[in-house]
Amino acid sequence: MTTQTTITPDISNFTEEARVDPSALLKQAQGLLRAGDAAAAEPMFRAALAQLPDSWAAVNGLLKILNAQGARMEAADLLNAFVALSPTHSSIMSAARQWEAWDADPPPSRRGTLRIALTGTGTLNSLASHLRVACAGAGLHAPAYVSDFNQWAQDLLPPQSPLYDFQPDLIAISIGTAELFPRTVSDSEATAEEIAAERTAGVNQIAELLAAAARSAPSATVVLHTFSVPDYSPFGVLDAKTIGGQRDRIQAINARIVELVNERFPRTALLDQERVEARHGKDRVRDDRMWYMASMPFSDTFLPVIASEYLRIVKALKGLGRKCVVLDLDNTLWGGVIGEDGINNIKIGGQAAPGNAFRDFQRALLALRGRGIILAVCSKNNPDDVWPVFENHPDMVLRREHFAAVRINWSDKATNIAEIARELNIGLDSLVFLDDNPAERGLVRQQLPDVLTVELPKDPAFYTRTLLGLDVFDVLSLTDEDRKRAQQYQEQAERRQLEETATAEGGDVTAYLRSLEIVAALSPATPFTVPRIAQLINKTNQFNMTTRRYTEQQVAAMSEDTAGWGVYSSTVSDRFGDSGLTGVALVRKGVDVWEIDSFLLSCRVLGRGVEDALLTYLLSEAASAGASMMRGLFAPTAKNAPAAGFYDKQGWTPSGVIAGDENVSAWETAVNSDASAYAYPEWLTISRA
């Protein structure tokens, strides 16, 4: 037997010397690993991977070593980087197998765990794999349960089933149109009465499924696929003009589904299957060979598309969205350079490109603002050149009043964007930056990696599609606070101006607060406020004592369990406007001790005594219930420094850490037996429910 001498390579030379054969290097590393010499194999795998970054063999070898070392976070990052570089079906399935192997002992996840159950028509295992990997790329560990073939009724209807035993956070239901509505899809001879009867029966069955899920998994979010129109109709080309044709029939089903969900199951999210299929291409949604051979409803090319659509819902569910779009101006909001071309020569509006493309881009941005996304400007320009465009150009869609923060100067954009975040009192990870200049984008990516810097295409014709394709602006419900948010930030600017004036004049802070004429309405949660409460829980990072996240379903269940939980909120207004529901407290009610599980406040109203009023309200509620002690929890994070010391400042006493979690400290205070003894800040007008 010949013994081969192995030499540990000099890593610094591998990526630079053309004589190094990465394939041979990879084989040598694999041989060393099989021989048990992981120490010698590791640098070889790393060197091979530097030259073959899309090699699963190199990734897999290094993963084995990292797993053995317990370096799970690096292993997870390696896996995500590999998928991002090589997002093929094969790569995703390989990565999913590794994530599945980690289920029993997962790597630390940056954004927590989301347990997903998939059920519906056909074999959905491949979809679960794609969804696992998509969630991992967003920082979520996503163990998955997949129903056996066509076992959706058996899994959803009985209260004890493997699906419910899995305790999912999200239940996805994907039933094919032909499964529930076969005559609707295929029978051109069926009468209107027969089609109506099938529609009623199918929708009623869906209602039973949703009701069962609500009973058996009340904390889970349900995602229901709507029903898609097949790419061919039994009516042929006449379908488009046939009343009661295939398209008409399926549209009627979806209309009933929307009505059902809004009336009875408002916390169910709908995945628009028809729109997603149409965007991808109907003839590429299913591989007919794999459908008939293995009952696989989705093709390999469609799986990442549908997984990314799920990810939009997941990000909204987990509060991973973005709040603000920061915009360049020249060649981003309009064509040309205003300082050189002048207001009459920039390209905006009209019927010709690129002006019409910039107009549509502005319309899309204005629609985002209507959904509560803040708009800001960051431009290297002269303000005197810029503002006349917003004020006087007839084709501008966006106007000066649409922007909550503005930086128009010659400073570097990274500095300006950081200032915008501070001014708006939001984190850098809440910002999206749009700029046509690749050099500016590169600077911001390098200096502010938490900002999502979008790679805008060179042609403005694709700006709108790029913007609408981002998966960071979605919400699962749109509240009044969302619609008013942009206006609220403008009102906040007026408050800051008044505060700066009062401070500059050396005025009394209490007098300033009194001049705001603040009204704080404090009350238990109602079905109307639960969606906003859940949204605030999942979005608030800075003044958030524990940063625990709960779904809308979980908040609703807590609010209904009035014996075990107290769910409270504060709604704030002042002379400048209505800030809306901006404070939340979740309290576990014991006989003697009430424990504050979550306590958070929007930074838009922080420092005005609202946080003190909400805590006082909790104490008075505890006193009325006969509790003798209130306990508050604090878990430090990278972002909640503004919340640190809150209980200490209230005069509460530290009582150690929570058993099993040394990161969570507890603070306690005795509850006065007389609820009326608690006083609120004197500059606030308090309304209690």
XYZ file of C-alpha atoms in Angstrom:
689
model
C 0.000 0.000 0.000
C 1.323 3.401 -0.940
C 1.214 6.080 1.705
C 0.608 9.586 0.434
C 2.293 12.380 2.323
C 0.002 15.329 2.874
C 1.249 18.844 3.394
C -0.862 21.470 5.080
C -1.074 24.198 2.451
C -0.230 27.851 2.878
C -3.710 29.399 2.733
C -2.488 32.807 1.611
C -1.231 31.348 -1.655
C -4.229 29.315 -2.769
C -6.430 32.041 -4.163
C -3.558 33.821 -5.913
C -1.464 31.126 -7.538
C -2.861 29.803 -10.773
C -0.951 26.544 -10.369
C -3.216 25.508 -7.477
C -5.941 23.144 -8.677
C -8.974 23.673 -6.387
C -10.543 20.368 -7.448
C -7.428 18.446 -6.475
C -7.220 20.445 -3.276
C -10.836 19.554 -2.494
C -10.199 15.846 -3.029
C -7.188 16.024 -0.746
C -9.272 17.755 1.949
C -11.997 15.106 1.665
C -9.396 12.362 2.046
C -7.992 13.991 5.166
C -11.457 14.342 6.648
C -12.259 10.689 5.981
C -8.977 9.798 7.667
C -10.020 11.758 10.732
C -7.551 14.640 10.326
C -10.051 17.522 10.466
C -7.377 19.993 11.596
C -5.421 19.525 8.377
C -8.579 19.327 6.221
C -10.149 22.564 7.453
C -7.727 25.067 5.848
C -7.857 23.062 2.627
C -11.653 23.176 2.519
C -11.550 26.925 3.179
C -8.988 27.445 0.436
C -10.952 25.333 -2.039
C -14.125 27.190 -1.133
C -12.448 30.520 -1.820
C -11.952 29.376 -5.422
C -15.105 27.251 -5.742
C -17.659 29.210 -3.670
C -20.603 27.370 -5.260
C -19.186 23.910 -4.553
C -21.492 21.916 -2.299
C -18.690 19.407 -1.704
C -16.471 22.149 -0.255
C -19.332 23.626 1.775
C -20.421 20.228 3.060
C -16.903 19.293 4.123
C -16.430 22.528 6.033
C -19.911 22.166 7.572
C -18.972 18.782 9.008
C -15.898 20.296 10.631
C -17.766 23.326 11.992
C -20.524 21.095 13.367
C -17.948 18.966 15.138
C -16.375 22.115 16.594
C -19.754 23.387 17.780
C -19.359 26.492 15.581
C -23.043 26.490 14.651
C -23.398 30.188 13.922
C -20.522 30.135 11.436
C -21.971 26.976 9.913
C -25.367 28.643 9.477
C -23.773 31.732 7.912
C -21.790 29.500 5.556
C -24.952 27.699 4.495
C -26.869 30.923 3.891
C -23.994 32.406 1.897
C -23.836 29.273 -0.269
C -27.568 29.399 -1.062
C -27.398 33.121 -1.835
C -24.577 32.474 -4.287
C -26.061 29.307 -5.803
C -29.880 29.399 -5.430
C -30.515 26.278 -7.518
C -33.076 23.644 -6.595
C -30.296 21.184 -5.847
C -28.436 23.639 -3.607
C -31.579 24.560 -1.709
C -32.520 20.933 -1.125
C -28.995 20.163 0.125
C -29.110 23.149 2.478
C -32.584 22.138 3.707
C -31.294 18.692 4.688
C -28.656 20.343 6.876
C -31.213 22.635 8.491
C -33.427 19.618 9.151
C -30.495 17.833 10.788
C -30.175 20.816 13.118
C -33.808 20.708 14.262
C -33.023 18.943 17.541
C -30.187 21.360 18.360
C -30.406 24.377 16.023
C -27.774 27.090 15.671
C -28.523 30.321 17.524
C -30.992 32.140 15.280
C -30.758 35.886 14.983
C -34.509 36.315 14.797
C -35.904 33.313 16.606
C -37.771 30.188 15.564
C -40.907 29.832 13.466
C -42.586 26.424 13.423
C -44.369 25.916 10.109
C -46.980 23.308 9.194
C -47.785 22.710 5.521
C -50.880 20.861 4.431
C -52.877 20.597 1.243
C -53.052 18.908 -2.123
C -50.247 16.678 -3.252
C -46.714 16.205 -1.977
C -45.432 19.365 -0.287
C -42.081 18.225 1.118
C -40.038 20.128 -1.453
C -41.977 23.315 -0.715
C -41.194 22.862 2.985
C -37.495 22.562 2.133
C -37.519 25.752 0.092
C -39.423 27.560 2.833
C -36.962 26.370 5.488
C -34.052 27.777 3.515
C -35.839 31.047 2.702
C -36.579 31.587 6.404
C -32.976 30.739 7.312
C -31.806 33.478 4.957
C -33.980 35.911 6.938
C -32.414 34.785 10.229
C -35.208 32.436 11.293
C -34.915 28.763 12.153
C -38.010 27.144 10.645
C -38.649 23.512 11.551
C -41.472 22.184 9.396
C -44.275 19.662 9.621
C -45.648 18.391 6.306
C -48.942 16.525 6.075
C -48.942 13.160 4.400
C -50.277 13.003 0.863
C -53.717 14.695 0.674
C -54.245 14.430 4.436
C -55.282 18.050 4.892
C -58.756 17.272 6.277
C -57.420 14.543 8.574
C -54.766 16.894 9.921
C -56.880 20.031 10.316
C -60.303 18.846 11.507
C -59.616 16.676 14.598
C -58.352 18.582 17.651
C -55.704 15.919 18.285
C -53.623 15.407 15.160
C -49.919 15.268 14.298
C -50.185 18.772 12.870
C -51.477 20.280 16.108
C -49.089 18.142 18.177
C -46.294 19.924 16.278
C -47.524 23.233 17.828
C -47.016 25.330 14.696
C -46.703 29.097 14.684
C -47.878 29.186 11.078
C -50.245 26.806 9.272
C -50.211 26.975 5.478
C -53.141 25.451 3.577
C -52.628 24.895 -0.156
C -55.505 23.031 -1.786
C -55.675 22.783 -5.564
C -58.657 24.287 -7.320
C -59.637 20.991 -8.925
C -59.510 19.200 -5.578
C -62.480 21.058 -4.078
C -64.123 22.362 -7.239
C -63.713 19.709 -9.973
C -66.816 20.613 -11.982
C -66.008 24.312 -11.715
C -62.667 23.669 -13.395
C -63.529 21.037 -15.996
C -67.257 20.704 -16.689
C -68.429 23.089 -19.367
C -71.884 21.430 -19.364
C -72.618 22.010 -15.657
C -75.545 24.305 -14.926
C -75.222 27.518 -12.961
C -77.128 25.870 -10.103
C -74.714 22.910 -10.022
C -71.688 25.193 -10.026
C -73.216 27.331 -7.269
C -73.877 24.230 -5.149
C -70.269 23.040 -5.586
C -69.005 26.504 -4.710
C -71.093 26.627 -1.541
C -70.001 23.148 -0.458
C -66.324 23.894 -1.080
C -66.349 27.228 0.717
C -68.203 25.664 3.645
C -65.515 22.992 3.857
C -62.840 25.678 3.934
C -64.761 27.427 6.704
C -64.712 24.173 8.699
C -60.949 23.883 8.237
C -60.314 27.461 9.358
C -62.642 27.120 12.343
C -60.905 23.908 13.409
C -57.486 25.562 13.154
C -58.723 28.526 15.198
C -59.949 26.174 17.923
C -57.015 23.768 18.011
C -54.156 26.207 17.350
C -55.447 29.627 18.470
C -51.952 31.136 18.565
C -51.045 30.081 15.031
C -51.317 32.288 11.974
C -53.124 30.549 9.132
C -52.107 31.206 5.529
C -54.717 30.085 3.010
C -53.940 29.909 -0.698
C -56.634 31.352 -2.898
C -57.680 29.395 -5.992
C -55.986 29.862 -9.337
C -57.357 29.758 -12.857
C -55.833 26.918 -14.929
C -53.911 27.927 -18.015
C -56.499 26.194 -20.229
C -60.298 26.278 -20.096
C -62.865 23.724 -21.284
C -64.621 26.665 -22.928
C -61.562 27.419 -25.067
C -61.246 30.949 -26.368
C -64.899 31.575 -25.524
C -64.108 31.511 -21.796
C -63.233 35.215 -21.720
C -66.717 36.208 -22.940
C -68.733 33.434 -21.285
C -70.777 34.470 -18.280
C -70.278 31.624 -15.877
C -67.162 30.443 -17.687
C -64.198 28.926 -15.893
C -62.562 32.241 -14.993
C -65.878 33.691 -13.782
C -66.520 30.623 -11.641
C -63.111 30.710 -9.937
C -63.263 34.459 -9.400
C -66.614 33.912 -7.669
C -65.004 31.325 -5.380
C -62.198 33.685 -4.431
C -64.674 36.484 -3.771
C -66.521 34.176 -1.355
C -63.229 33.231 0.310
C -62.325 36.894 0.846
C -65.785 37.552 2.278
C -65.520 34.515 4.575
C -62.086 35.456 5.904
C -62.972 39.094 6.520
C -66.230 38.224 8.289
C -65.217 35.192 10.353
C -61.449 34.721 10.259
C -59.818 38.173 9.992
C -56.517 36.839 11.355
C -56.143 34.431 8.435
C -53.733 35.655 5.758
C -54.528 34.994 2.098
C -51.809 34.076 -0.382
C -52.862 35.271 -3.817
C -52.102 32.094 -5.767
C -53.532 33.455 -9.014
C -51.317 36.551 -8.985
C -48.170 34.613 -8.070
C -48.764 32.029 -10.790
C -49.485 34.683 -13.389
C -46.279 36.504 -12.488
C -44.227 33.331 -12.844
C -45.985 31.968 -15.916
C -48.883 29.533 -15.739
C -47.222 26.931 -17.930
C -44.199 26.795 -15.594
C -46.055 26.418 -12.291
C -46.385 22.631 -12.519
C -44.195 19.935 -14.027
C -46.849 17.612 -15.427
C -44.542 14.593 -15.371
C -43.818 15.046 -11.654
C -47.499 15.709 -10.953
C -48.621 12.440 -12.467
C -45.639 10.443 -11.166
C -45.317 11.872 -7.625
C -48.291 14.242 -7.103
C -45.933 17.208 -6.781
C -48.096 20.323 -7.360
C -45.243 22.770 -8.001
C -42.312 22.675 -10.400
C -38.708 23.138 -9.298
C -38.703 26.621 -10.826
C -41.895 27.666 -9.029
C -40.901 26.427 -5.567
C -38.568 29.371 -4.776
C -41.213 31.770 -6.089
C -43.935 30.485 -3.786
C -41.445 30.229 -0.893
C -40.527 33.883 -1.347
C -44.222 34.773 -1.282
C -44.526 32.945 2.036
C -41.479 34.840 3.254
C -43.294 38.139 2.696
C -45.995 36.932 5.094
C -43.430 35.529 7.539
C -41.518 38.807 7.664
C -44.720 40.711 8.355
C -45.691 38.177 11.008
C -42.323 38.424 12.769
C -42.038 42.205 12.522
C -39.073 42.077 10.144
C -40.325 44.821 7.851
C -38.832 48.231 7.148
C -40.412 51.560 8.052
C -38.724 54.201 5.919
C -37.512 54.727 2.340
C -34.614 57.152 1.983
C -34.445 58.571 -1.536
C -31.843 60.233 -3.682
C -33.222 62.832 -6.112
C -31.234 63.315 -9.351
C -31.774 60.332 -11.673
C -33.728 58.601 -8.900
C -36.935 60.622 -8.482
C -36.486 62.384 -11.807
C -34.239 62.115 -14.834
C -31.316 64.492 -15.021
C -29.403 66.688 -12.602
C -31.440 69.623 -11.335
C -28.394 71.785 -10.633
C -27.252 71.467 -14.252
C -30.409 70.864 -16.292
C -32.800 73.170 -14.471
C -36.441 72.629 -13.590
C -37.670 72.811 -17.198
C -35.298 70.158 -18.529
C -35.407 67.351 -15.983
C -37.348 64.253 -17.066
C -40.565 63.638 -15.164
C -44.072 62.817 -16.388
C -45.417 62.955 -19.894
C -45.842 60.026 -22.271
C -42.207 59.536 -23.244
C -39.485 57.585 -21.493
C -37.862 58.055 -19.093
C -40.139 60.778 -17.674
C -43.158 58.477 -17.569
C -41.120 55.836 -15.692
C -40.076 58.338 -13.002
C -43.708 59.447 -12.608
C -44.877 55.853 -12.056
C -42.027 55.295 -9.605
C -43.210 58.298 -7.590
C -46.775 56.961 -7.660
C -45.571 53.663 -6.208
C -43.696 55.520 -3.464
C -46.771 57.586 -2.642
C -48.821 54.374 -2.386
C -46.266 53.025 0.112
C -46.650 56.216 2.125
C -50.393 55.568 2.201
C -49.602 52.208 3.826
C -47.605 53.897 6.567
C -44.085 53.806 5.091
C -42.135 56.971 5.877
C -40.410 58.811 3.021
C -37.167 60.761 3.462
C -34.744 62.570 1.141
C -30.959 62.267 1.144
C -29.429 64.193 -1.757
C -26.204 65.966 -2.609
C -27.730 69.145 -3.943
C -28.594 72.769 -3.284
C -31.943 73.157 -1.487
C -32.729 76.261 -3.541
C -32.538 74.136 -6.711
C -34.526 71.237 -5.298
C -37.546 72.739 -3.557
C -38.980 74.550 -6.595
C -39.245 71.152 -8.297
C -41.436 69.778 -5.492
C -43.449 72.969 -5.206
C -43.911 74.019 -8.830
C -43.246 71.214 -11.322
C -46.669 70.162 -12.649
C -45.729 66.514 -13.182
C -44.302 65.839 -9.735
C -46.394 63.275 -7.835
C -44.457 63.613 -4.584
C -44.520 66.985 -2.866
C -42.514 68.552 -0.078
C -45.071 67.644 2.566
C -44.738 63.936 1.778
C -41.275 63.713 3.363
C -40.805 63.290 7.103
C -37.054 63.977 7.095
C -34.770 65.719 4.613
C -31.006 66.013 4.141
C -30.094 68.120 1.123
C -26.424 69.092 1.441
C -22.953 68.036 0.324
C -22.103 65.759 3.242
C -21.539 62.046 2.685
C -24.750 60.049 2.495
C -23.874 57.550 5.197
C -23.618 60.364 7.745
C -26.832 61.939 6.495
C -28.741 58.643 6.622
C -27.571 58.011 10.176
C -28.845 61.495 11.087
C -32.198 60.749 9.440
C -32.536 57.599 11.559
C -31.793 59.585 14.717
C -34.209 62.336 13.749
C -37.012 59.859 13.110
C -36.003 57.876 16.198
C -35.911 54.567 14.327
C -33.171 51.998 13.892
C -30.932 51.804 10.852
C -32.442 48.379 10.187
C -35.743 50.140 9.527
C -34.348 52.016 6.519
C -34.322 51.248 2.787
C -31.965 53.357 0.652
C -32.637 54.011 -3.049
C -29.966 55.747 -5.128
C -29.034 55.415 -8.801
C -25.326 55.961 -8.069
C -23.425 52.688 -7.405
C -20.632 54.559 -5.601
C -23.103 56.035 -3.112
C -24.735 52.640 -2.645
C -21.349 51.062 -1.995
C -20.470 53.646 0.640
C -23.739 53.161 2.505
C -23.467 49.355 2.343
C -19.976 49.536 3.778
C -20.620 52.057 6.533
C -24.261 51.254 7.378
C -24.734 47.515 6.755
C -28.029 47.466 8.681
C -29.606 49.733 6.060
C -31.137 47.812 3.152
C -29.381 49.374 0.182
C -31.245 48.312 -2.946
C -29.376 47.591 -6.165
C -31.365 49.849 -8.474
C -31.205 48.832 -12.151
C -29.517 51.179 -14.590
C -32.738 51.707 -16.556
C -35.430 53.667 -14.625
C -38.036 51.667 -16.524
C -37.408 48.944 -13.933
C -37.419 51.145 -10.819
C -41.095 50.566 -10.009
C -40.857 46.799 -10.464
C -37.771 46.710 -8.240
C -39.530 48.714 -5.519
C -42.719 46.646 -5.609
C -40.689 43.433 -5.564
C -39.145 44.219 -2.173
C -40.527 41.989 0.567
C -39.935 44.367 3.481
C -43.014 46.610 3.464
C -45.823 44.111 3.985
C -48.135 43.986 7.001
C -50.818 41.434 7.803
C -53.293 44.135 8.782
C -53.466 47.837 8.014
C -54.468 49.934 11.000
C -55.500 53.560 11.270
C -52.105 54.234 12.881
C -50.411 52.848 9.757
C -52.355 55.161 7.488
C -51.598 58.163 9.684
C -47.933 57.387 10.320
C -46.423 59.744 7.757
C -48.590 62.589 9.044
C -47.636 61.688 12.613
C -43.936 62.022 11.835
C -44.539 65.467 10.381
C -46.380 66.413 13.565
C -43.419 65.057 15.502
C -41.156 67.500 13.685
C -43.369 70.350 14.904
C -43.090 69.048 18.467
C -39.307 68.900 18.185
C -39.228 72.480 16.962
C -41.290 73.605 19.948
C -39.069 71.585 22.306
C -35.889 73.072 20.842
C -37.323 76.557 21.237
C -38.255 75.894 24.859
C -34.832 74.416 25.616
C -32.972 77.234 23.889
C -34.860 79.757 25.963
C -33.998 77.862 29.148
C -37.659 77.182 29.728
C -39.210 74.785 32.182
C -39.493 71.282 30.679
C -42.687 70.671 32.619
C -44.146 73.848 31.175
C -43.193 72.639 27.701
C -44.880 69.280 28.318
C -47.943 71.012 29.688
C -48.069 73.192 26.575
C -48.383 70.085 24.413
C -51.813 69.405 25.949
C -51.208 65.644 25.973
C -54.143 63.290 26.429
C -53.345 59.649 27.265
C -56.156 57.102 26.992
C -55.358 53.955 28.993
C -57.452 50.836 28.536
C -57.559 47.050 28.266
C -57.325 45.612 24.769
C -60.407 45.290 22.591
C -60.908 43.268 19.389
C -60.448 46.563 17.551
C -57.047 47.341 19.134
C -55.561 43.807 19.146
C -54.115 44.072 15.586
C -52.305 47.323 16.397
C -51.093 45.968 19.748
C -49.603 42.913 18.029
C -48.050 45.094 15.368
C -46.422 47.344 17.967
C -45.106 44.328 19.892
C -43.377 43.029 16.787
C -42.017 46.359 15.539
C -40.829 48.160 18.664
C -37.176 47.644 19.576
C -35.856 50.647 21.465
C -38.168 51.239 24.429
C -39.112 47.592 24.822
C -38.324 45.974 28.145
C -38.135 42.339 26.972
C -38.487 42.447 23.147
C -40.662 39.348 23.302
C -42.644 38.850 20.100
C -46.220 37.587 19.929
C -48.518 37.000 16.980
C -51.881 38.682 16.667
C -53.511 35.350 17.472
C -51.486 35.038 20.673
C -52.347 38.585 21.735
C -56.023 37.924 21.032
C -55.900 34.752 23.141
C -54.253 36.668 26.001
C -56.819 39.454 25.856
C -59.635 36.911 26.042
C -58.027 35.181 29.049
C -58.828 38.020 31.455
C -58.264 35.819 34.503
C -54.700 34.956 33.571
C -53.584 37.933 31.485
C -53.959 41.673 31.258
C -53.398 43.255 27.843
C -53.308 47.049 28.077
C -52.569 49.919 25.740
C -52.093 53.665 25.707
C -53.382 55.942 22.966
C -51.877 59.423 22.840
C -52.841 62.735 21.276
C -51.779 66.333 21.773
C -52.355 69.740 20.258
C -50.358 68.815 17.145
C -52.327 65.689 16.336
C -53.176 62.093 17.179
C -50.205 59.754 17.702
C -52.517 56.768 17.988
C -51.954 53.574 19.950
C -48.331 53.869 20.998
C -47.901 51.891 24.247
C -48.488 48.258 25.230
C -48.240 46.197 28.411
C -48.786 42.454 28.757
C -49.220 41.299 32.349
C -49.447 37.803 33.843
C -51.999 37.996 36.643
C -51.207 35.968 39.726
C -53.223 36.004 42.915
C -50.613 38.038 44.785
C -48.062 38.956 42.110
C -48.673 40.586 38.753
C -45.700 40.117 36.411
C -45.126 42.477 33.480
C -44.171 40.173 30.625
C -43.870 42.965 28.044
C -43.806 46.738 28.380
C -43.099 48.904 25.368
C -43.670 52.355 23.966
C -43.194 53.910 20.564
C -40.256 56.270 20.650
C -42.473 58.905 19.038
C -44.036 59.575 22.455
C -41.147 58.604 24.708
C -40.092 61.106 27.346
C -43.470 62.797 27.759
C -44.580 60.824 30.794
C -46.741 58.364 28.873
C -44.562 55.450 29.960
C -44.951 56.555 33.590
C -48.718 56.864 33.160
C -49.028 53.381 31.658
C -47.053 51.870 34.540
C -49.169 53.777 37.069
C -52.283 52.416 35.366
C -50.978 48.857 35.747
C -50.309 49.410 39.451
C -53.788 50.783 40.042
C -55.332 47.841 38.148
C -53.275 45.416 40.260
C -54.387 47.206 43.428
C -58.027 46.949 42.410
C -57.554 43.210 41.818
C -56.055 42.710 45.282
C -52.463 41.936 44.185
C -49.741 42.769 46.680
C -46.702 42.942 44.402
C -45.822 43.952 40.849
C -42.811 42.439 39.086
C -41.237 43.834 35.935
C -38.742 42.111 33.635
C -35.883 43.550 31.617
C -33.815 41.740 28.963
C -31.059 43.875 27.403
C -30.618 43.735 23.644
C -28.453 45.572 21.144
C -31.256 48.084 20.567
C -33.236 48.630 23.761
C -30.785 50.830 25.658
C -33.486 53.553 26.029
C -35.452 51.095 28.194
C -32.548 50.246 30.506
C -32.968 51.644 34.005
C -36.690 52.333 33.654
C -37.763 50.256 36.654
C -34.800 51.550 38.656
C -35.885 55.143 37.972
C -39.367 54.220 39.187
C -37.851 53.219 42.534
C -38.398 49.496 42.075
C -36.097 46.974 43.783
C -33.948 44.482 41.834
C -34.767 40.863 42.712
C -32.225 38.889 40.725
C -32.567 37.086 37.410
C -35.277 34.812 36.078
C -34.628 31.103 36.633
C -33.386 29.510 33.443
C -32.552 32.805 31.745
C -29.749 34.825 33.266
C -30.252 37.493 30.623
C -33.597 38.554 32.145
C -33.496 40.595 35.346
C -36.498 41.131 37.620
C -37.586 44.260 39.497
C -40.317 44.440 42.121
C -42.446 46.930 43.982
C -45.198 46.612 46.561
C -48.700 47.400 45.353
C -50.606 49.969 47.379
C -53.897 48.538 48.559
C -55.578 51.856 47.710
C -55.803 52.142 43.927
C -56.711 55.826 44.161
C -53.351 56.585 45.788
C -51.566 56.385 42.454
C -50.979 59.747 40.792
C -50.311 60.393 37.131
C -47.893 63.027 35.734
C -49.619 66.334 36.315
C -49.171 67.624 32.747
C -51.143 64.692 31.298
C -54.877 64.476 30.878
C -55.737 60.856 31.630
C -58.657 58.951 30.199
C -59.226 55.488 31.690
C -61.468 52.724 30.405
